[in-house]
Amino acid sequence: NAGVTQTPKFQVLKTGQSMTLQCAQDMNHEYMSWYRQDPGMGLRLIHYSVGAGITDQGEVPNGYNVSRSTTEDFPLRLLSAAPSQTSVYFCASSYAGQGVKNIQYFGAGTRLSVL
Amino acid sequence: GQQVMQIPQYQHVQEGEDFTTYCNSSTTLSNIQWYKQRPGGHPVFLIQLVKSGEVKKQKRLTFQFGEAKKNSSLHITATQTTDVGTYFCSGGGGADGLTFGKGTHLIIQP
């Protein structure tokens, strides 16, 4: 199993450009999540999904869109990139379980710079 | 979702000293998880605690879950340079378990 795969690993954008960060998992996990990590801010939840066709907002959703058409994929879209979106982005997946099985498996991350 | 608070935010220790980080919640947690992130890496799951008062050990790491299930601690005995990184906790089931504390950065001076 590859686990959680994120692409690209690095990206530089100009202000106003759009792009999609890809995330795929091969563990048949119900939950998938996107986080951004900035110095001193920890891991902040952007959007998450509890299953195909179902998404919800996290702590910092503004400026990002998501969709979950399949169990495996959970892309994150930046419609008009801003310098404030410069960050490291992590995708994670987990089982739903009965509240005790939601161990998160993280991808390697995407390092995004917006100029 | 449930919010967990971690202290301290940064901890400098001399190699060989012990280290402890704490995770606190204002509400009762169904479970708590600990993760470690090495510099430049991604968070990796360490352990999950479920029962009130539970204590688990992994070599030099000792994890505790409070009796009231509102707090937890991670203690490292005799730190080594390989322990450098950020330690995160996450608490609760379902979508609540998707929220993390801000982490404790462990810096080790040789």
JSON list of C-alpha atoms in Angstrom, two decimals:
[
{"chain": "A", "resi": 1, "resn": "ASN", "atom": "CA", "xyz": [0.00, 0.00, 0.00]},
{"chain": "A", "resi": 2, "resn": "ALA", "atom": "CA", "xyz": [1.23, 3.49, -0.82]},
{"chain": "A", "resi": 3, "resn": "GLY", "atom": "CA", "xyz": [-0.78, 5.06, 2.03]},
{"chain": "A", "resi": 4, "resn": "VAL", "atom": "CA", "xyz": [-1.56, 8.75, 1.45]},
{"chain": "A", "resi": 5, "resn": "THR", "atom": "CA", "xyz": [-0.02, 10.31, -1.65]},
{"chain": "A", "resi": 6, "resn": "GLN", "atom": "CA", "xyz": [0.16, 14.05, -2.19]},
{"chain": "A", "resi": 7, "resn": "THR", "atom": "CA", "xyz": [1.20, 15.85, -5.34]},
{"chain": "A", "resi": 8, "resn": "PRO", "atom": "CA", "xyz": [3.00, 18.05, -6.06]},
{"chain": "A", "resi": 9, "resn": "LYS", "atom": "CA", "xyz": [5.65, 18.18, -3.33]},
{"chain": "A", "resi": 10, "resn": "PHE", "atom": "CA", "xyz": [6.58, 21.79, -4.11]},
{"chain": "A", "resi": 11, "resn": "GLN", "atom": "CA", "xyz": [4.75, 24.56, -5.95]},
{"chain": "A", "resi": 12, "resn": "VAL", "atom": "CA", "xyz": [5.30, 28.25, -6.58]},
{"chain": "A", "resi": 13, "resn": "LEU", "atom": "CA", "xyz": [2.34, 30.35, -7.69]},
{"chain": "A", "resi": 14, "resn": "LYS", "atom": "CA", "xyz": [1.76, 33.96, -8.55]},
{"chain": "A", "resi": 15, "resn": "THR", "atom": "CA", "xyz": [-0.98, 35.89, -6.79]},
{"chain": "A", "resi": 16, "resn": "GLY", "atom": "CA", "xyz": [-4.30, 35.23, -8.47]},
{"chain": "A", "resi": 17, "resn": "GLN", "atom": "CA", "xyz": [-3.36, 31.92, -10.04]},
{"chain": "A", "resi": 18, "resn": "SER", "atom": "CA", "xyz": [-5.41, 28.82, -9.37]},
{"chain": "A", "resi": 19, "resn": "MET", "atom": "CA", "xyz": [-4.25, 25.31, -8.72]},
{"chain": "A", "resi": 20, "resn": "THR", "atom": "CA", "xyz": [-5.31, 21.97, -7.30]},
{"chain": "A", "resi": 21, "resn": "LEU", "atom": "CA", "xyz": [-3.41, 20.01, -4.69]},
{"chain": "A", "resi": 22, "resn": "GLN", "atom": "CA", "xyz": [-3.97, 16.31, -5.18]},
{"chain": "A", "resi": 23, "resn": "CYS", "atom": "CA", "xyz": [-4.44, 13.73, -2.43]},
{"chain": "A", "resi": 24, "resn": "ALA", "atom": "CA", "xyz": [-5.11, 10.03, -2.84]},
{"chain": "A", "resi": 25, "resn": "GLN", "atom": "CA", "xyz": [-5.29, 7.17, -0.34]},
{"chain": "A", "resi": 26, "resn": "ASP", "atom": "CA", "xyz": [-5.46, 3.43, -0.94]},
{"chain": "A", "resi": 27, "resn": "MET", "atom": "CA", "xyz": [-6.55, 2.31, 2.53]},
{"chain": "A", "resi": 28, "resn": "ASN", "atom": "CA", "xyz": [-10.32, 2.61, 1.94]},
{"chain": "A", "resi": 29, "resn": "HIS", "atom": "CA", "xyz": [-10.54, 5.20, 4.72]},
{"chain": "A", "resi": 30, "resn": "GLU", "atom": "CA", "xyz": [-13.82, 7.05, 5.16]},
{"chain": "A", "resi": 31, "resn": "TYR", "atom": "CA", "xyz": [-12.33, 10.28, 6.55]},
{"chain": "A", "resi": 32, "resn": "MET", "atom": "CA", "xyz": [-10.03, 12.55, 4.60]},
{"chain": "A", "resi": 33, "resn": "SER", "atom": "CA", "xyz": [-8.78, 15.95, 5.73]},
{"chain": "A", "resi": 34, "resn": "TRP", "atom": "CA", "xyz": [-6.68, 18.88, 4.62]},
{"chain": "A", "resi": 35, "resn": "TYR", "atom": "CA", "xyz": [-4.48, 20.87, 6.99]},
{"chain": "A", "resi": 36, "resn": "ARG", "atom": "CA", "xyz": [-2.19, 23.81, 6.62]},
{"chain": "A", "resi": 37, "resn": "GLN", "atom": "CA", "xyz": [0.83, 24.23, 8.85]},
{"chain": "A", "resi": 38, "resn": "ASP", "atom": "CA", "xyz": [2.39, 27.61, 9.54]},
{"chain": "A", "resi": 39, "resn": "PRO", "atom": "CA", "xyz": [5.13, 28.43, 12.06]},
{"chain": "A", "resi": 40, "resn": "GLY", "atom": "CA", "xyz": [3.73, 28.63, 15.58]},
{"chain": "A", "resi": 41, "resn": "MET", "atom": "CA", "xyz": [0.21, 27.75, 14.44]},
{"chain": "A", "resi": 42, "resn": "GLY", "atom": "CA", "xyz": [0.28, 23.97, 14.53]},
{"chain": "A", "resi": 43, "resn": "LEU", "atom": "CA", "xyz": [-1.96, 21.99, 12.19]},
{"chain": "A", "resi": 44, "resn": "ARG", "atom": "CA", "xyz": [-5.10, 23.88, 11.23]},
{"chain": "A", "resi": 45, "resn": "LEU", "atom": "CA", "xyz": [-7.98, 22.00, 9.64]},
{"chain": "A", "resi": 46, "resn": "ILE", "atom": "CA", "xyz": [-9.12, 23.47, 6.31]},
{"chain": "A", "resi": 47, "resn": "HIS", "atom": "CA", "xyz": [-11.79, 21.06, 5.07]},
{"chain": "A", "resi": 48, "resn": "TYR", "atom": "CA", "xyz": [-12.65, 17.47, 5.74]},
{"chain": "A", "resi": 49, "resn": "SER", "atom": "CA", "xyz": [-14.81, 14.70, 4.33]},
{"chain": "A", "resi": 50, "resn": "VAL", "atom": "CA", "xyz": [-16.51, 11.83, 6.12]},
{"chain": "A", "resi": 51, "resn": "GLY", "atom": "CA", "xyz": [-17.23, 9.93, 2.92]},
{"chain": "A", "resi": 52, "resn": "ALA", "atom": "CA", "xyz": [-17.71, 10.24, -0.82]},
{"chain": "A", "resi": 53, "resn": "GLY", "atom": "CA", "xyz": [-20.01, 13.13, -1.63]},
{"chain": "A", "resi": 54, "resn": "ILE", "atom": "CA", "xyz": [-19.80, 14.66, 1.87]},
{"chain": "A", "resi": 55, "resn": "THR", "atom": "CA", "xyz": [-17.53, 17.54, 2.82]},
{"chain": "A", "resi": 56, "resn": "ASP", "atom": "CA", "xyz": [-17.47, 20.06, 5.62]},
{"chain": "A", "resi": 57, "resn": "GLN", "atom": "CA", "xyz": [-15.51, 23.12, 6.66]},
{"chain": "A", "resi": 58, "resn": "GLY", "atom": "CA", "xyz": [-12.79, 23.12, 9.25]},
{"chain": "A", "resi": 59, "resn": "GLU", "atom": "CA", "xyz": [-11.16, 25.97, 11.12]},
{"chain": "A", "resi": 60, "resn": "VAL", "atom": "CA", "xyz": [-9.73, 27.91, 8.15]},
{"chain": "A", "resi": 61, "resn": "PRO", "atom": "CA", "xyz": [-11.81, 27.15, 5.01]},
{"chain": "A", "resi": 62, "resn": "ASN", "atom": "CA", "xyz": [-11.80, 30.55, 3.28]},
{"chain": "A", "resi": 63, "resn": "GLY", "atom": "CA", "xyz": [-10.06, 30.59, -0.09]},
{"chain": "A", "resi": 64, "resn": "TYR", "atom": "CA", "xyz": [-10.21, 26.81, -0.52]},
{"chain": "A", "resi": 65, "resn": "ASN", "atom": "CA", "xyz": [-12.64, 24.42, -2.16]},
{"chain": "A", "resi": 66, "resn": "VAL", "atom": "CA", "xyz": [-12.86, 20.65, -1.93]},
{"chain": "A", "resi": 67, "resn": "SER", "atom": "CA", "xyz": [-14.90, 17.82, -3.38]},
{"chain": "A", "resi": 68, "resn": "ARG", "atom": "CA", "xyz": [-14.99, 14.07, -2.73]},
{"chain": "A", "resi": 69, "resn": "SER", "atom": "CA", "xyz": [-16.31, 12.19, -5.73]},
{"chain": "A", "resi": 70, "resn": "THR", "atom": "CA", "xyz": [-14.56, 8.92, -4.80]},
{"chain": "A", "resi": 71, "resn": "THR", "atom": "CA", "xyz": [-13.39, 7.32, -1.57]},
{"chain": "A", "resi": 72, "resn": "GLU", "atom": "CA", "xyz": [-9.78, 7.49, -2.74]},
{"chain": "A", "resi": 73, "resn": "ASP", "atom": "CA", "xyz": [-9.38, 11.11, -3.83]},
{"chain": "A", "resi": 74, "resn": "PHE", "atom": "CA", "xyz": [-9.77, 14.42, -2.04]},
{"chain": "A", "resi": 75, "resn": "PRO", "atom": "CA", "xyz": [-8.37, 17.35, -4.04]},
{"chain": "A", "resi": 76, "resn": "LEU", "atom": "CA", "xyz": [-7.93, 20.83, -2.56]},
{"chain": "A", "resi": 77, "resn": "ARG", "atom": "CA", "xyz": [-8.50, 23.78, -4.90]},
{"chain": "A", "resi": 78, "resn": "LEU", "atom": "CA", "xyz": [-7.12, 27.28, -4.53]},
{"chain": "A", "resi": 79, "resn": "LEU", "atom": "CA", "xyz": [-9.28, 29.43, -6.82]},
{"chain": "A", "resi": 80, "resn": "SER", "atom": "CA", "xyz": [-7.23, 32.64, -6.60]},
{"chain": "A", "resi": 81, "resn": "ALA", "atom": "CA", "xyz": [-4.01, 32.22, -4.68]},
{"chain": "A", "resi": 82, "resn": "ALA", "atom": "CA", "xyz": [-2.94, 34.86, -2.18]},
{"chain": "A", "resi": 83, "resn": "PRO", "atom": "CA", "xyz": [0.39, 35.32, -0.37]},
{"chain": "A", "resi": 84, "resn": "SER", "atom": "CA", "xyz": [-1.40, 34.45, 2.89]},
{"chain": "A", "resi": 85, "resn": "GLN", "atom": "CA", "xyz": [-1.84, 30.94, 1.51]},
{"chain": "A", "resi": 86, "resn": "THR", "atom": "CA", "xyz": [1.89, 30.32, 1.51]},
{"chain": "A", "resi": 87, "resn": "SER", "atom": "CA", "xyz": [2.16, 27.31, 3.77]},
{"chain": "A", "resi": 88, "resn": "VAL", "atom": "CA", "xyz": [2.80, 23.60, 4.02]},
{"chain": "A", "resi": 89, "resn": "TYR", "atom": "CA", "xyz": [-0.32, 21.58, 3.23]},
{"chain": "A", "resi": 90, "resn": "PHE", "atom": "CA", "xyz": [-0.93, 18.09, 4.58]},
{"chain": "A", "resi": 91, "resn": "CYS", "atom": "CA", "xyz": [-3.60, 15.64, 3.57]},
{"chain": "A", "resi": 92, "resn": "ALA", "atom": "CA", "xyz": [-4.62, 12.89, 6.00]},
{"chain": "A", "resi": 93, "resn": "SER", "atom": "CA", "xyz": [-7.00, 9.97, 6.07]},
{"chain": "A", "resi": 94, "resn": "SER", "atom": "CA", "xyz": [-8.50, 7.78, 8.77]},
{"chain": "A", "resi": 95, "resn": "TYR", "atom": "CA", "xyz": [-11.17, 5.21, 9.51]},
{"chain": "A", "resi": 96, "resn": "ALA", "atom": "CA", "xyz": [-14.48, 6.45, 10.90]},
{"chain": "A", "resi": 97, "resn": "GLY", "atom": "CA", "xyz": [-14.80, 3.70, 13.50]},
{"chain": "A", "resi": 98, "resn": "GLN", "atom": "CA", "xyz": [-16.68, 4.01, 16.77]},
{"chain": "A", "resi": 99, "resn": "GLY", "atom": "CA", "xyz": [-14.65, 7.00, 17.88]},
{"chain": "A", "resi": 100, "resn": "VAL", "atom": "CA", "xyz": [-11.57, 5.03, 18.78]},
{"chain": "A", "resi": 101, "resn": "LYS", "atom": "CA", "xyz": [-10.22, 4.12, 15.40]},
{"chain": "A", "resi": 102, "resn": "ASN", "atom": "CA", "xyz": [-9.64, 7.51, 13.83]},
{"chain": "A", "resi": 103, "resn": "ILE", "atom": "CA", "xyz": [-5.85, 7.28, 13.71]},
{"chain": "A", "resi": 104, "resn": "GLN", "atom": "CA", "xyz": [-4.69, 9.71, 11.06]},
{"chain": "A", "resi": 105, "resn": "TYR", "atom": "CA", "xyz": [-2.27, 8.80, 8.29]},
{"chain": "A", "resi": 106, "resn": "PHE", "atom": "CA", "xyz": [-0.59, 11.81, 6.72]},
{"chain": "A", "resi": 107, "resn": "GLY", "atom": "CA", "xyz": [0.83, 12.44, 3.29]},
{"chain": "A", "resi": 108, "resn": "ALA", "atom": "CA", "xyz": [4.33, 13.87, 2.87]},
{"chain": "A", "resi": 109, "resn": "GLY", "atom": "CA", "xyz": [2.99, 17.39, 2.34]},
{"chain": "A", "resi": 110, "resn": "THR", "atom": "CA", "xyz": [2.98, 20.08, -0.35]},
{"chain": "A", "resi": 111, "resn": "ARG", "atom": "CA", "xyz": [5.11, 23.15, 0.19]},
{"chain": "A", "resi": 112, "resn": "LEU", "atom": "CA", "xyz": [3.37, 26.07, -1.50]},
{"chain": "A", "resi": 113, "resn": "SER", "atom": "CA", "xyz": [4.72, 29.57, -2.02]},
{"chain": "A", "resi": 114, "resn": "VAL", "atom": "CA", "xyz": [2.52, 32.35, -3.40]},
{"chain": "A", "resi": 115, "resn": "LEU", "atom": "CA", "xyz": [4.42, 35.36, -4.68]},
{"chain": "B", "resi": 1, "resn": "GLY", "atom": "CA", "xyz": [-14.90, 20.36, 17.34]},
{"chain": "B", "resi": 2, "resn": "GLN", "atom": "CA", "xyz": [-13.19, 19.79, 20.63]},
{"chain": "B", "resi": 3, "resn": "GLN", "atom": "CA", "xyz": [-10.14, 21.92, 21.29]},
{"chain": "B", "resi": 4, "resn": "VAL", "atom": "CA", "xyz": [-7.05, 20.58, 23.00]},
{"chain": "B", "resi": 5, "resn": "MET", "atom": "CA", "xyz": [-4.37, 22.84, 24.44]},
{"chain": "B", "resi": 6, "resn": "GLN", "atom": "CA", "xyz": [-0.73, 21.82, 24.61]},
{"chain": "B", "resi": 7, "resn": "ILE", "atom": "CA", "xyz": [2.00, 23.14, 26.87]},
{"chain": "B", "resi": 8, "resn": "PRO", "atom": "CA", "xyz": [4.73, 24.11, 26.62]},
{"chain": "B", "resi": 9, "resn": "GLN", "atom": "CA", "xyz": [4.95, 25.40, 23.06]},
{"chain": "B", "resi": 10, "resn": "TYR", "atom": "CA", "xyz": [8.75, 25.08, 23.05]},
{"chain": "B", "resi": 11, "resn": "GLN", "atom": "CA", "xyz": [11.08, 23.07, 25.27]},
{"chain": "B", "resi": 12, "resn": "HIS", "atom": "CA", "xyz": [14.87, 23.19, 25.22]},
{"chain": "B", "resi": 13, "resn": "VAL", "atom": "CA", "xyz": [16.67, 20.35, 26.99]},
{"chain": "B", "resi": 14, "resn": "GLN", "atom": "CA", "xyz": [20.19, 19.07, 27.22]},
{"chain": "B", "resi": 15, "resn": "GLU", "atom": "CA", "xyz": [20.67, 15.65, 25.71]},
{"chain": "B", "resi": 16, "resn": "GLY", "atom": "CA", "xyz": [20.06, 13.09, 28.41]},
{"chain": "B", "resi": 17, "resn": "GLU", "atom": "CA", "xyz": [17.53, 15.21, 30.32]},
{"chain": "B", "resi": 18, "resn": "ASP", "atom": "CA", "xyz": [13.90, 14.23, 30.60]},
{"chain": "B", "resi": 19, "resn": "PHE", "atom": "CA", "xyz": [11.06, 15.96, 28.73]},
{"chain": "B", "resi": 20, "resn": "THR", "atom": "CA", "xyz": [7.33, 16.19, 29.34]},
{"chain": "B", "resi": 21, "resn": "THR", "atom": "CA", "xyz": [4.54, 17.73, 27.28]},
{"chain": "B", "resi": 22, "resn": "TYR", "atom": "CA", "xyz": [0.95, 18.11, 28.38]},
{"chain": "B", "resi": 23, "resn": "CYS", "atom": "CA", "xyz": [-2.34, 18.09, 26.53]},
{"chain": "B", "resi": 24, "resn": "ASN", "atom": "CA", "xyz": [-5.47, 19.52, 28.16]},
{"chain": "B", "resi": 25, "resn": "SER", "atom": "CA", "xyz": [-9.12, 19.64, 27.20]},
{"chain": "B", "resi": 26, "resn": "SER", "atom": "CA", "xyz": [-12.07, 21.44, 28.78]},
{"chain": "B", "resi": 27, "resn": "THR", "atom": "CA", "xyz": [-14.32, 18.50, 27.90]},
{"chain": "B", "resi": 28, "resn": "THR", "atom": "CA", "xyz": [-14.08, 14.76, 28.41]},
{"chain": "B", "resi": 29, "resn": "LEU", "atom": "CA", "xyz": [-12.34, 12.98, 25.56]},
{"chain": "B", "resi": 30, "resn": "SER", "atom": "CA", "xyz": [-13.30, 9.55, 24.26]},
{"chain": "B", "resi": 31, "resn": "ASN", "atom": "CA", "xyz": [-9.67, 8.94, 23.37]},
{"chain": "B", "resi": 32, "resn": "ILE", "atom": "CA", "xyz": [-6.41, 10.80, 22.83]},
{"chain": "B", "resi": 33, "resn": "GLN", "atom": "CA", "xyz": [-3.73, 10.30, 20.24]},
{"chain": "B", "resi": 34, "resn": "TRP", "atom": "CA", "xyz": [-0.14, 11.46, 20.07]},
{"chain": "B", "resi": 35, "resn": "TYR", "atom": "CA", "xyz": [1.83, 12.18, 16.93]},
{"chain": "B", "resi": 36, "resn": "LYS", "atom": "CA", "xyz": [5.44, 13.11, 16.24]},
{"chain": "B", "resi": 37, "resn": "GLN", "atom": "CA", "xyz": [6.65, 15.29, 13.39]},
{"chain": "B", "resi": 38, "resn": "ARG", "atom": "CA", "xyz": [10.36, 15.35, 12.61]},
{"chain": "B", "resi": 39, "resn": "PRO", "atom": "CA", "xyz": [11.76, 18.60, 11.15]},
{"chain": "B", "resi": 40, "resn": "GLY", "atom": "CA", "xyz": [10.80, 18.77, 7.49]},
{"chain": "B", "resi": 41, "resn": "GLY", "atom": "CA", "xyz": [8.59, 15.70, 7.79]},
{"chain": "B", "resi": 42, "resn": "HIS", "atom": "CA", "xyz": [4.95, 14.87, 8.29]},
{"chain": "B", "resi": 43, "resn": "PRO", "atom": "CA", "xyz": [3.11, 13.90, 11.49]},
{"chain": "B", "resi": 44, "resn": "VAL", "atom": "CA", "xyz": [3.35, 10.22, 12.33]},
{"chain": "B", "resi": 45, "resn": "PHE", "atom": "CA", "xyz": [1.04, 8.42, 14.74]},
{"chain": "B", "resi": 46, "resn": "LEU", "atom": "CA", "xyz": [2.67, 7.30, 18.00]},
{"chain": "B", "resi": 47, "resn": "ILE", "atom": "CA", "xyz": [-0.07, 5.95, 20.25]},
{"chain": "B", "resi": 48, "resn": "GLN", "atom": "CA", "xyz": [-3.72, 6.07, 21.20]},
{"chain": "B", "resi": 49, "resn": "LEU", "atom": "CA", "xyz": [-5.08, 6.05, 24.76]},
{"chain": "B", "resi": 50, "resn": "VAL", "atom": "CA", "xyz": [-8.68, 5.15, 25.47]},
{"chain": "B", "resi": 51, "resn": "LYS", "atom": "CA", "xyz": [-9.19, 4.19, 29.11]},
{"chain": "B", "resi": 52, "resn": "SER", "atom": "CA", "xyz": [-9.32, 6.48, 32.13]},
{"chain": "B", "resi": 53, "resn": "GLY", "atom": "CA", "xyz": [-5.93, 6.48, 33.90]},
{"chain": "B", "resi": 54, "resn": "GLU", "atom": "CA", "xyz": [-4.31, 4.47, 31.12]},
{"chain": "B", "resi": 55, "resn": "VAL", "atom": "CA", "xyz": [-0.51, 4.37, 30.95]},
{"chain": "B", "resi": 56, "resn": "LYS", "atom": "CA", "xyz": [1.39, 3.05, 27.96]},
{"chain": "B", "resi": 57, "resn": "LYS", "atom": "CA", "xyz": [5.11, 2.85, 27.32]},
{"chain": "B", "resi": 58, "resn": "GLN", "atom": "CA", "xyz": [7.16, 2.76, 24.16]},
{"chain": "B", "resi": 59, "resn": "LYS", "atom": "CA", "xyz": [10.82, 2.32, 25.13]},
{"chain": "B", "resi": 60, "resn": "ARG", "atom": "CA", "xyz": [11.76, 5.70, 26.67]},
{"chain": "B", "resi": 61, "resn": "LEU", "atom": "CA", "xyz": [8.33, 7.26, 26.01]},
{"chain": "B", "resi": 62, "resn": "THR", "atom": "CA", "xyz": [5.55, 7.08, 28.61]},
{"chain": "B", "resi": 63, "resn": "PHE", "atom": "CA", "xyz": [2.03, 8.19, 27.77]},
{"chain": "B", "resi": 64, "resn": "GLN", "atom": "CA", "xyz": [-0.68, 8.84, 30.34]},
{"chain": "B", "resi": 65, "resn": "PHE", "atom": "CA", "xyz": [-4.40, 9.54, 30.07]},
{"chain": "B", "resi": 66, "resn": "GLY", "atom": "CA", "xyz": [-5.92, 11.36, 33.03]},
{"chain": "B", "resi": 67, "resn": "GLU", "atom": "CA", "xyz": [-8.51, 9.83, 35.32]},
{"chain": "B", "resi": 68, "resn": "ALA", "atom": "CA", "xyz": [-11.11, 12.34, 34.15]},
{"chain": "B", "resi": 69, "resn": "LYS", "atom": "CA", "xyz": [-10.10, 11.82, 30.50]},
{"chain": "B", "resi": 70, "resn": "LYS", "atom": "CA", "xyz": [-9.51, 15.55, 30.09]},
{"chain": "B", "resi": 71, "resn": "ASN", "atom": "CA", "xyz": [-5.73, 15.58, 30.01]},
{"chain": "B", "resi": 72, "resn": "SER", "atom": "CA", "xyz": [-2.78, 13.57, 28.86]},
{"chain": "B", "resi": 73, "resn": "SER", "atom": "CA", "xyz": [0.98, 13.68, 29.04]},
{"chain": "B", "resi": 74, "resn": "LEU", "atom": "CA", "xyz": [3.94, 12.40, 27.09]},
{"chain": "B", "resi": 75, "resn": "HIS", "atom": "CA", "xyz": [7.17, 11.89, 29.02]},
{"chain": "B", "resi": 76, "resn": "ILE", "atom": "CA", "xyz": [10.51, 11.08, 27.43]},
{"chain": "B", "resi": 77, "resn": "THR", "atom": "CA", "xyz": [13.25, 9.72, 29.67]},
{"chain": "B", "resi": 78, "resn": "ALA", "atom": "CA", "xyz": [16.87, 10.58, 28.87]},
{"chain": "B", "resi": 79, "resn": "THR", "atom": "CA", "xyz": [16.28, 12.42, 25.61]},
{"chain": "B", "resi": 80, "resn": "GLN", "atom": "CA", "xyz": [18.36, 11.64, 22.55]},
{"chain": "B", "resi": 81, "resn": "THR", "atom": "CA", "xyz": [18.94, 13.70, 19.42]},
{"chain": "B", "resi": 82, "resn": "THR", "atom": "CA", "xyz": [16.53, 11.41, 17.57]},
{"chain": "B", "resi": 83, "resn": "ASP", "atom": "CA", "xyz": [13.72, 12.73, 19.79]},
{"chain": "B", "resi": 84, "resn": "VAL", "atom": "CA", "xyz": [13.92, 16.18, 18.18]},
{"chain": "B", "resi": 85, "resn": "GLY", "atom": "CA", "xyz": [10.66, 17.27, 16.59]},
{"chain": "B", "resi": 86, "resn": "THR", "atom": "CA", "xyz": [7.18, 18.49, 17.34]},
{"chain": "B", "resi": 87, "resn": "TYR", "atom": "CA", "xyz": [4.77, 16.41, 19.38]},
{"chain": "B", "resi": 88, "resn": "PHE", "atom": "CA", "xyz": [1.05, 16.85, 18.76]},
{"chain": "B", "resi": 89, "resn": "CYS", "atom": "CA", "xyz": [-1.99, 15.55, 20.57]},
{"chain": "B", "resi": 90, "resn": "SER", "atom": "CA", "xyz": [-5.46, 15.03, 19.17]},
{"chain": "B", "resi": 91, "resn": "GLY", "atom": "CA", "xyz": [-8.53, 14.12, 21.15]},
{"chain": "B", "resi": 92, "resn": "GLY", "atom": "CA", "xyz": [-12.02, 12.82, 20.66]},
{"chain": "B", "resi": 93, "resn": "GLY", "atom": "CA", "xyz": [-13.84, 10.64, 18.24]},
{"chain": "B", "resi": 94, "resn": "GLY", "atom": "CA", "xyz": [-15.24, 11.24, 14.80]},
{"chain": "B", "resi": 95, "resn": "ALA", "atom": "CA", "xyz": [-14.69, 14.70, 13.39]},
{"chain": "B", "resi": 96, "resn": "ASP", "atom": "CA", "xyz": [-13.46, 15.94, 16.79]},
{"chain": "B", "resi": 97, "resn": "GLY", "atom": "CA", "xyz": [-10.41, 13.76, 16.37]},
{"chain": "B", "resi": 98, "resn": "LEU", "atom": "CA", "xyz": [-9.40, 15.80, 13.34]},
{"chain": "B", "resi": 99, "resn": "THR", "atom": "CA", "xyz": [-8.37, 18.78, 15.48]},
{"chain": "B", "resi": 100, "resn": "PHE", "atom": "CA", "xyz": [-4.87, 19.00, 16.89]},
{"chain": "B", "resi": 101, "resn": "GLY", "atom": "CA", "xyz": [-3.18, 20.97, 19.61]},
{"chain": "B", "resi": 102, "resn": "LYS", "atom": "CA", "xyz": [-0.55, 23.48, 18.49]},
{"chain": "B", "resi": 103, "resn": "GLY", "atom": "CA", "xyz": [2.20, 21.07, 19.41]},
{"chain": "B", "resi": 104, "resn": "THR", "atom": "CA", "xyz": [5.30, 21.14, 21.58]},
{"chain": "B", "resi": 105, "resn": "HIS", "atom": "CA", "xyz": [8.59, 21.73, 19.82]},
{"chain": "B", "resi": 106, "resn": "LEU", "atom": "CA", "xyz": [11.39, 19.72, 21.45]},
{"chain": "B", "resi": 107, "resn": "ILE", "atom": "CA", "xyz": [14.85, 21.16, 20.89]},
{"chain": "B", "resi": 108, "resn": "ILE", "atom": "CA", "xyz": [17.79, 19.15, 22.17]},
{"chain": "B", "resi": 109, "resn": "GLN", "atom": "CA", "xyz": [21.20, 20.64, 22.84]},
{"chain": "B", "resi": 110, "resn": "PRO", "atom": "CA", "xyz": [24.05, 18.14, 22.65]}
]
